[in-house]
Short mmCIF file of C-alpha atoms and ligand atoms in Angstrom, two decimals:
data_model
loop_
_atom_site.label_atom_id
_atom_site.label_comp_id
_atom_site.label_asym_id
_atom_site.label_seq_id
_atom_site.Cartn_x
_atom_site.Cartn_y
_atom_site.Cartn_z
CA MET A 1 105.09 123.92 133.97
CA SER A 2 102.24 121.69 135.12
CA VAL A 3 102.06 118.12 133.82
CA LYS A 4 98.43 117.16 133.34
CA PRO A 5 97.36 113.57 133.99
CA LEU A 6 96.75 111.30 130.99
CA SER A 7 93.03 111.20 131.55
CA ASP A 8 91.69 113.69 129.03
CA GLU A 9 88.44 111.94 128.07
CA THR A 10 88.00 114.15 125.01
CA LEU A 11 91.13 112.78 123.32
CA PRO A 12 90.70 110.19 120.56
CA GLY A 13 91.34 106.69 121.87
CA ALA A 14 91.01 107.92 125.50
CA LYS A 15 89.42 104.65 126.58
CA LEU A 16 91.83 102.38 124.72
CA ASP A 17 94.57 100.34 126.34
CA VAL A 18 98.01 102.00 125.93
CA ILE A 19 99.51 98.66 124.93
CA LYS A 20 97.11 98.14 122.04
CA MET A 21 96.00 101.57 120.86
CA PRO A 22 97.04 103.01 117.47
CA GLY A 23 100.43 104.72 117.74
CA HIS A 24 99.12 108.10 116.54
CA TRP A 25 96.49 108.23 119.30
CA LEU A 26 99.09 107.22 121.87
CA LEU A 27 101.29 110.12 120.75
CA ALA A 28 98.25 112.44 120.88
CA ARG A 29 97.45 111.24 124.40
CA LEU A 30 100.99 112.11 125.43
CA GLY A 31 100.48 115.59 124.04
CA LYS A 32 101.85 115.40 120.50
CA ARG A 33 99.80 117.34 117.96
CA VAL A 34 101.81 116.97 114.75
CA LEU A 35 101.18 113.34 113.73
CA ARG A 36 102.58 113.21 110.22
CA PRO A 37 106.01 112.02 109.02
CA GLY A 38 107.44 115.22 107.56
CA GLY A 39 106.38 117.42 110.49
CA LEU A 40 105.36 121.06 110.22
CA GLU A 41 108.13 121.71 107.69
CA LEU A 42 106.49 119.54 105.01
CA THR A 43 103.00 120.66 106.04
CA ARG A 44 104.03 124.26 105.38
CA LEU A 45 105.32 123.28 101.94
CA LEU A 46 102.03 121.46 101.30
CA LEU A 47 99.96 124.49 102.26
CA ALA A 48 102.19 126.77 100.17
CA ALA A 49 101.80 124.47 97.15
CA LEU A 50 98.01 124.35 97.65
CA ASN A 51 98.01 128.16 97.90
CA ILE A 52 94.72 128.27 99.86
CA GLY A 53 93.04 131.67 99.65
CA PRO A 54 89.75 133.42 100.49
CA THR A 55 87.84 131.98 97.51
CA ASP A 56 88.74 128.36 98.27
CA ARG A 57 86.34 125.70 99.45
CA VAL A 58 88.66 123.41 101.39
CA VAL A 59 88.11 119.78 102.37
CA GLU A 60 90.58 118.12 104.72
CA PHE A 61 90.62 114.34 104.96
CA ALA A 62 91.45 113.00 108.42
CA PRO A 63 92.35 116.20 110.31
CA GLY A 64 93.18 114.20 113.46
CA VAL A 65 93.75 116.61 116.33
CA GLY A 66 93.65 119.53 113.92
CA ALA A 67 97.16 121.04 113.81
CA THR A 68 96.98 121.58 110.03
CA ALA A 69 93.32 122.63 110.11
CA LYS A 70 94.37 125.61 112.25
CA LEU A 71 97.04 126.62 109.73
CA ALA A 72 94.63 126.23 106.80
CA LEU A 73 91.98 128.32 108.58
CA MET A 74 94.50 131.12 109.09
CA ARG A 75 94.37 131.51 105.31
CA ASN A 76 90.65 132.43 105.59
CA PRO A 77 89.18 130.03 103.03
CA ALA A 78 85.56 130.55 101.93
CA SER A 79 84.73 127.24 103.64
CA TYR A 80 86.43 124.39 105.50
CA THR A 81 85.08 120.84 105.83
CA GLY A 82 86.97 118.20 107.78
CA ILE A 83 86.11 114.53 107.17
CA GLU A 84 87.37 112.56 110.17
CA ARG A 85 86.36 109.00 111.00
CA ASP A 86 87.11 109.35 114.71
CA GLY A 87 84.21 111.02 116.51
CA ALA A 88 86.30 112.28 119.45
CA ALA A 89 88.85 113.88 117.10
CA ALA A 90 86.08 115.53 115.06
CA ALA A 91 84.45 116.89 118.24
CA ARG A 92 87.73 118.49 119.36
CA ILE A 93 88.18 120.16 116.00
CA ARG A 94 84.65 121.58 116.10
CA ASN A 95 85.69 123.49 119.24
CA TYR A 96 87.69 125.95 117.18
CA LEU A 97 85.56 126.12 114.04
CA HIS A 98 83.30 129.15 113.60
CA GLY A 99 80.12 129.85 111.68
CA ALA A 100 78.19 127.89 109.09
CA THR A 101 81.06 127.70 106.61
CA GLN A 102 83.39 125.71 108.88
CA ARG A 103 82.51 122.18 109.91
CA CYS A 104 84.01 118.82 110.74
CA LEU A 105 81.96 115.76 109.81
CA VAL A 106 82.43 112.29 111.22
CA GLY A 107 82.83 110.17 108.12
CA GLN A 108 85.02 108.19 105.78
CA ALA A 109 87.27 109.91 103.28
CA GLU A 110 86.43 107.23 100.71
CA ALA A 111 82.70 108.09 100.87
CA THR A 112 82.34 111.67 102.07
CA GLY A 113 78.77 112.23 100.91
CA LEU A 114 79.85 115.64 99.55
CA GLU A 115 78.58 116.81 96.15
CA ASP A 116 80.61 116.31 92.97
CA GLY A 117 82.94 119.24 92.27
CA ARG A 118 82.16 121.14 95.48
CA ALA A 119 85.77 121.62 96.62
CA THR A 120 88.57 123.71 95.15
CA VAL A 121 91.18 122.17 97.49
CA VAL A 122 91.36 118.73 99.11
CA TYR A 123 94.25 117.55 101.25
CA GLY A 124 95.06 114.80 103.72
CA GLU A 125 98.15 113.93 105.77
CA ALA A 126 99.33 110.63 107.24
CA MET A 127 96.07 108.95 106.35
CA LEU A 128 96.68 107.12 103.07
CA THR A 129 99.76 105.25 104.28
CA MET A 130 97.65 103.30 106.77
CA GLN A 131 95.20 102.10 104.07
CA THR A 132 95.29 99.06 101.82
CA ASP A 133 95.96 99.68 98.14
CA PHE A 134 92.27 99.30 97.41
CA GLN A 135 91.33 101.89 100.04
CA LYS A 136 94.06 104.27 98.86
CA ARG A 137 92.52 104.15 95.39
CA ARG A 138 89.02 104.76 96.76
CA ILE A 139 90.12 107.77 98.82
CA ILE A 140 92.08 109.34 95.96
CA ALA A 141 89.10 108.74 93.62
CA GLU A 142 86.84 110.45 96.14
CA ALA A 143 89.17 113.47 96.26
CA TYR A 144 88.98 113.60 92.48
CA ARG A 145 85.19 113.36 92.46
CA ILE A 146 84.57 116.15 94.97
CA LEU A 147 87.09 118.54 93.39
CA GLU A 148 86.06 121.00 90.72
CA ARG A 149 88.01 121.06 87.46
CA ASP A 150 91.51 122.48 88.10
CA GLY A 151 91.02 121.80 91.82
CA ARG A 152 94.15 121.00 93.85
CA TYR A 153 94.80 117.83 95.85
CA GLY A 154 97.66 117.54 98.34
CA ILE A 155 98.98 114.56 100.27
CA HIS A 156 101.72 114.21 102.89
CA GLU A 157 102.62 110.59 103.53
CA LEU A 158 105.37 108.08 104.19
CA ALA A 159 107.56 107.00 101.27
CA LEU A 160 109.99 104.16 100.74
CA VAL A 161 113.36 105.18 99.34
CA GLY A 162 116.79 103.72 98.65
CA ASP A 163 118.53 101.69 95.94
CA ASP A 164 118.56 98.61 98.15
CA LEU A 165 114.75 98.45 98.33
CA THR A 166 113.87 94.86 97.40
CA SER A 167 110.31 93.58 97.67
CA GLU A 168 111.40 91.52 100.70
CA LEU A 169 112.77 94.60 102.46
CA LYS A 170 109.61 96.53 101.61
CA ALA A 171 107.45 93.79 103.10
CA GLN A 172 109.66 93.64 106.21
CA ILE A 173 109.45 97.42 106.75
CA GLN A 174 105.66 97.34 106.40
CA LYS A 175 105.42 94.45 108.85
CA ASP A 176 107.74 96.04 111.44
CA LEU A 177 106.00 99.42 111.21
CA ALA A 178 102.54 97.87 111.60
CA LEU A 179 103.78 95.82 114.56
CA VAL A 180 104.89 98.87 116.55
CA ALA A 181 102.25 101.36 115.34
CA HIS A 182 99.30 98.96 115.70
CA VAL A 183 97.76 100.26 112.48
CA GLY A 184 98.29 99.23 108.88
CA ALA A 185 101.45 100.86 107.55
CA ARG A 186 101.85 100.60 103.81
CA PRO A 187 104.24 103.31 102.61
CA LEU A 188 104.90 103.45 98.85
CA THR A 189 107.81 104.59 96.73
CA ALA A 190 107.59 108.09 95.26
CA ASP A 191 106.81 106.57 91.83
CA GLU A 192 104.01 104.48 93.32
CA TRP A 193 102.46 107.51 95.04
CA ARG A 194 102.68 109.44 91.79
CA GLU A 195 101.11 106.53 89.86
CA HIS A 196 98.19 106.37 92.29
CA LEU A 197 97.45 110.04 91.65
CA THR A 198 97.86 109.91 87.88
CA ALA A 199 95.78 106.71 87.62
CA ALA A 200 92.91 108.60 89.28
CA GLY A 201 93.19 111.37 86.67
CA PHE A 202 95.37 113.92 88.49
CA THR A 203 98.40 115.73 87.07
CA VAL A 204 101.18 115.86 89.66
CA LEU A 205 102.77 119.32 89.84
CA VAL A 206 104.90 119.27 92.99
CA VAL A 207 106.82 116.52 94.81
CA ARG A 208 108.89 117.27 97.93
CA PHE A 209 110.63 115.13 100.50
CA ALA A 210 111.60 115.61 104.14
CA PRO A 211 113.44 113.23 106.46
CA MET A 212 111.20 110.92 108.49
CA ARG A 213 112.11 112.20 111.98
CA LEU A 214 108.76 112.09 113.77
CA LEU A 215 110.22 111.03 117.12
CA GLU A 216 113.68 112.61 116.93
CA PRO A 217 114.31 115.33 119.54
CA VAL A 218 115.24 118.20 117.22
CA ARG A 219 112.19 117.70 114.99
CA PHE A 220 109.98 117.10 118.01
CA VAL A 221 110.86 120.43 119.61
CA ARG A 222 110.59 122.21 116.26
CA ASP A 223 107.08 120.78 115.71
CA GLU A 224 105.68 120.99 119.22
CA GLY A 225 107.70 123.64 121.04
CA LEU A 226 109.78 123.16 124.19
CA ALA A 227 106.97 123.09 126.77
CA VAL A 228 104.93 120.39 124.98
CA SER A 229 108.09 118.37 124.32
CA LEU A 230 109.11 118.47 127.99
CA ARG A 231 105.60 117.52 129.08
CA PHE A 232 105.72 114.59 126.64
CA VAL A 233 109.00 113.40 128.19
CA PHE A 234 107.60 113.75 131.75
CA ARG A 235 104.54 111.75 130.79
CA LEU A 236 106.69 109.05 129.20
CA ALA A 237 108.87 108.88 132.30
CA ARG A 238 105.78 108.16 134.42
CA ASP A 239 104.16 105.56 132.16
CA ARG A 240 106.20 102.43 131.49
CA ASP A 241 103.83 100.95 128.87
CA ALA A 242 103.65 104.19 126.91
CA ARG A 243 107.45 104.53 127.11
CA ARG A 244 107.99 101.02 125.77
CA ARG A 245 105.66 101.64 122.87
CA VAL A 246 107.10 105.01 121.90
CA LEU A 247 110.67 103.70 122.12
CA ALA A 248 109.71 100.67 120.01
CA MET A 249 108.28 102.96 117.34
CA ARG A 250 111.38 105.13 117.38
CA ARG A 251 113.62 102.05 117.16
CA VAL A 252 111.89 100.91 113.96
CA PHE A 253 111.96 104.43 112.46
CA ARG A 254 115.70 104.55 113.20
CA GLN A 255 116.36 101.02 111.95
CA TYR A 256 114.89 101.93 108.56
CA ARG A 257 115.91 105.58 108.47
CA ASN A 258 117.70 105.09 105.12
CA ASN A 259 114.59 103.59 103.54
CA LEU A 260 111.90 105.86 104.98
CA SER A 261 111.14 109.43 103.98
CA ALA A 262 108.23 111.80 104.26
CA ILE A 263 106.77 112.83 100.92
CA MET A 264 104.40 115.58 99.81
CA LEU A 265 102.68 115.63 96.44
CA MET A 266 100.41 118.31 95.05
CA ALA A 267 98.34 117.49 92.00
CA VAL A 268 95.55 119.10 89.99
CA LYS A 269 92.37 117.68 88.50
C1 SAM B 1 98.18 109.47 111.80
S1 SAM B 1 96.68 110.35 112.08
C2 SAM B 1 97.02 111.83 111.17
C3 SAM B 1 96.17 112.97 111.63
C4 SAM B 1 96.46 114.32 110.95
N1 SAM B 1 96.16 114.27 109.54
C5 SAM B 1 97.90 114.72 111.16
O1 SAM B 1 98.68 114.63 110.19
O2 SAM B 1 98.28 115.12 112.27
C6 SAM B 1 95.56 109.47 111.03
C7 SAM B 1 94.16 110.06 110.99
O3 SAM B 1 93.43 109.49 109.91
C8 SAM B 1 92.10 109.28 110.32
N2 SAM B 1 91.55 108.34 109.30
C9 SAM B 1 92.08 107.17 108.94
N3 SAM B 1 91.37 106.63 107.93
C10 SAM B 1 90.38 107.50 107.65
C11 SAM B 1 89.33 107.51 106.70
N4 SAM B 1 89.17 106.49 105.86
N5 SAM B 1 88.49 108.56 106.66
C12 SAM B 1 88.65 109.59 107.52
N6 SAM B 1 89.62 109.64 108.46
C13 SAM B 1 90.49 108.60 108.52
C14 SAM B 1 92.26 108.77 111.73
O4 SAM B 1 91.07 108.82 112.47
C15 SAM B 1 93.31 109.78 112.22
O5 SAM B 1 92.71 111.00 112.62
#
């Protein structure tokens, strides 16, 4: 197995300093492609709940490096539109889109510029957790606006769980996560996620949980396969700054493992 250098200029955040860059782009630079808390397992449940088929006009918010886009496209939807704010990520996704019905736009999920009611399915993973409450509301409202009546909306995010969850503990978890991930990290309880969706007008039909094991070896290999996982480890071994950052992230995930969970919700308009 060859271990490529960490100099892929087409990767998002390629020019950023390892010490400061957002955690998800650091993981992508090291070769990780599944960047959401519940891994492929919860993504598969999300796609099953959304039941994407050949008549669907699908919009994905924040496809990142496109692992879920590939799975959604395998279901042959009538159209696919990604809305990704990172230009490098959007450009990579365009490499495997085909024809006029598949596109990835550089844009903001809270203001997509798409017509009212043009989508039958909208979904986004690991993109709401990093937003403020205000932005979460804007993005969910935008999903509602662009969906047709009865359209389906799916999210896969980070949830706070546990009977011991005081507001102090919640604030501490958010602070510690943001400190190691270098992006806002504002997970909500399952009830709060549900309330966000219902306040926007959605009816929640499905809620599922999966353990938050993003950086645990068993999940890692399950999500990425053995070759990518080994390459990730080799790359970490050769890069002290990257290693420190990844281990710091894993330490915080482990510290709060009883209070963090991945959550998937599917709702209809
Ligand atoms: C943690 S990554 C998740 C990527 C992908 N959804 C996945 O699960 O592997 C977060 C992604 O959200 C994108 N993003 C964050 N806020 C956004 C917004 N307001 N509009 C569009 N994309 C956004 C980032 O550029 C990045 O691709």
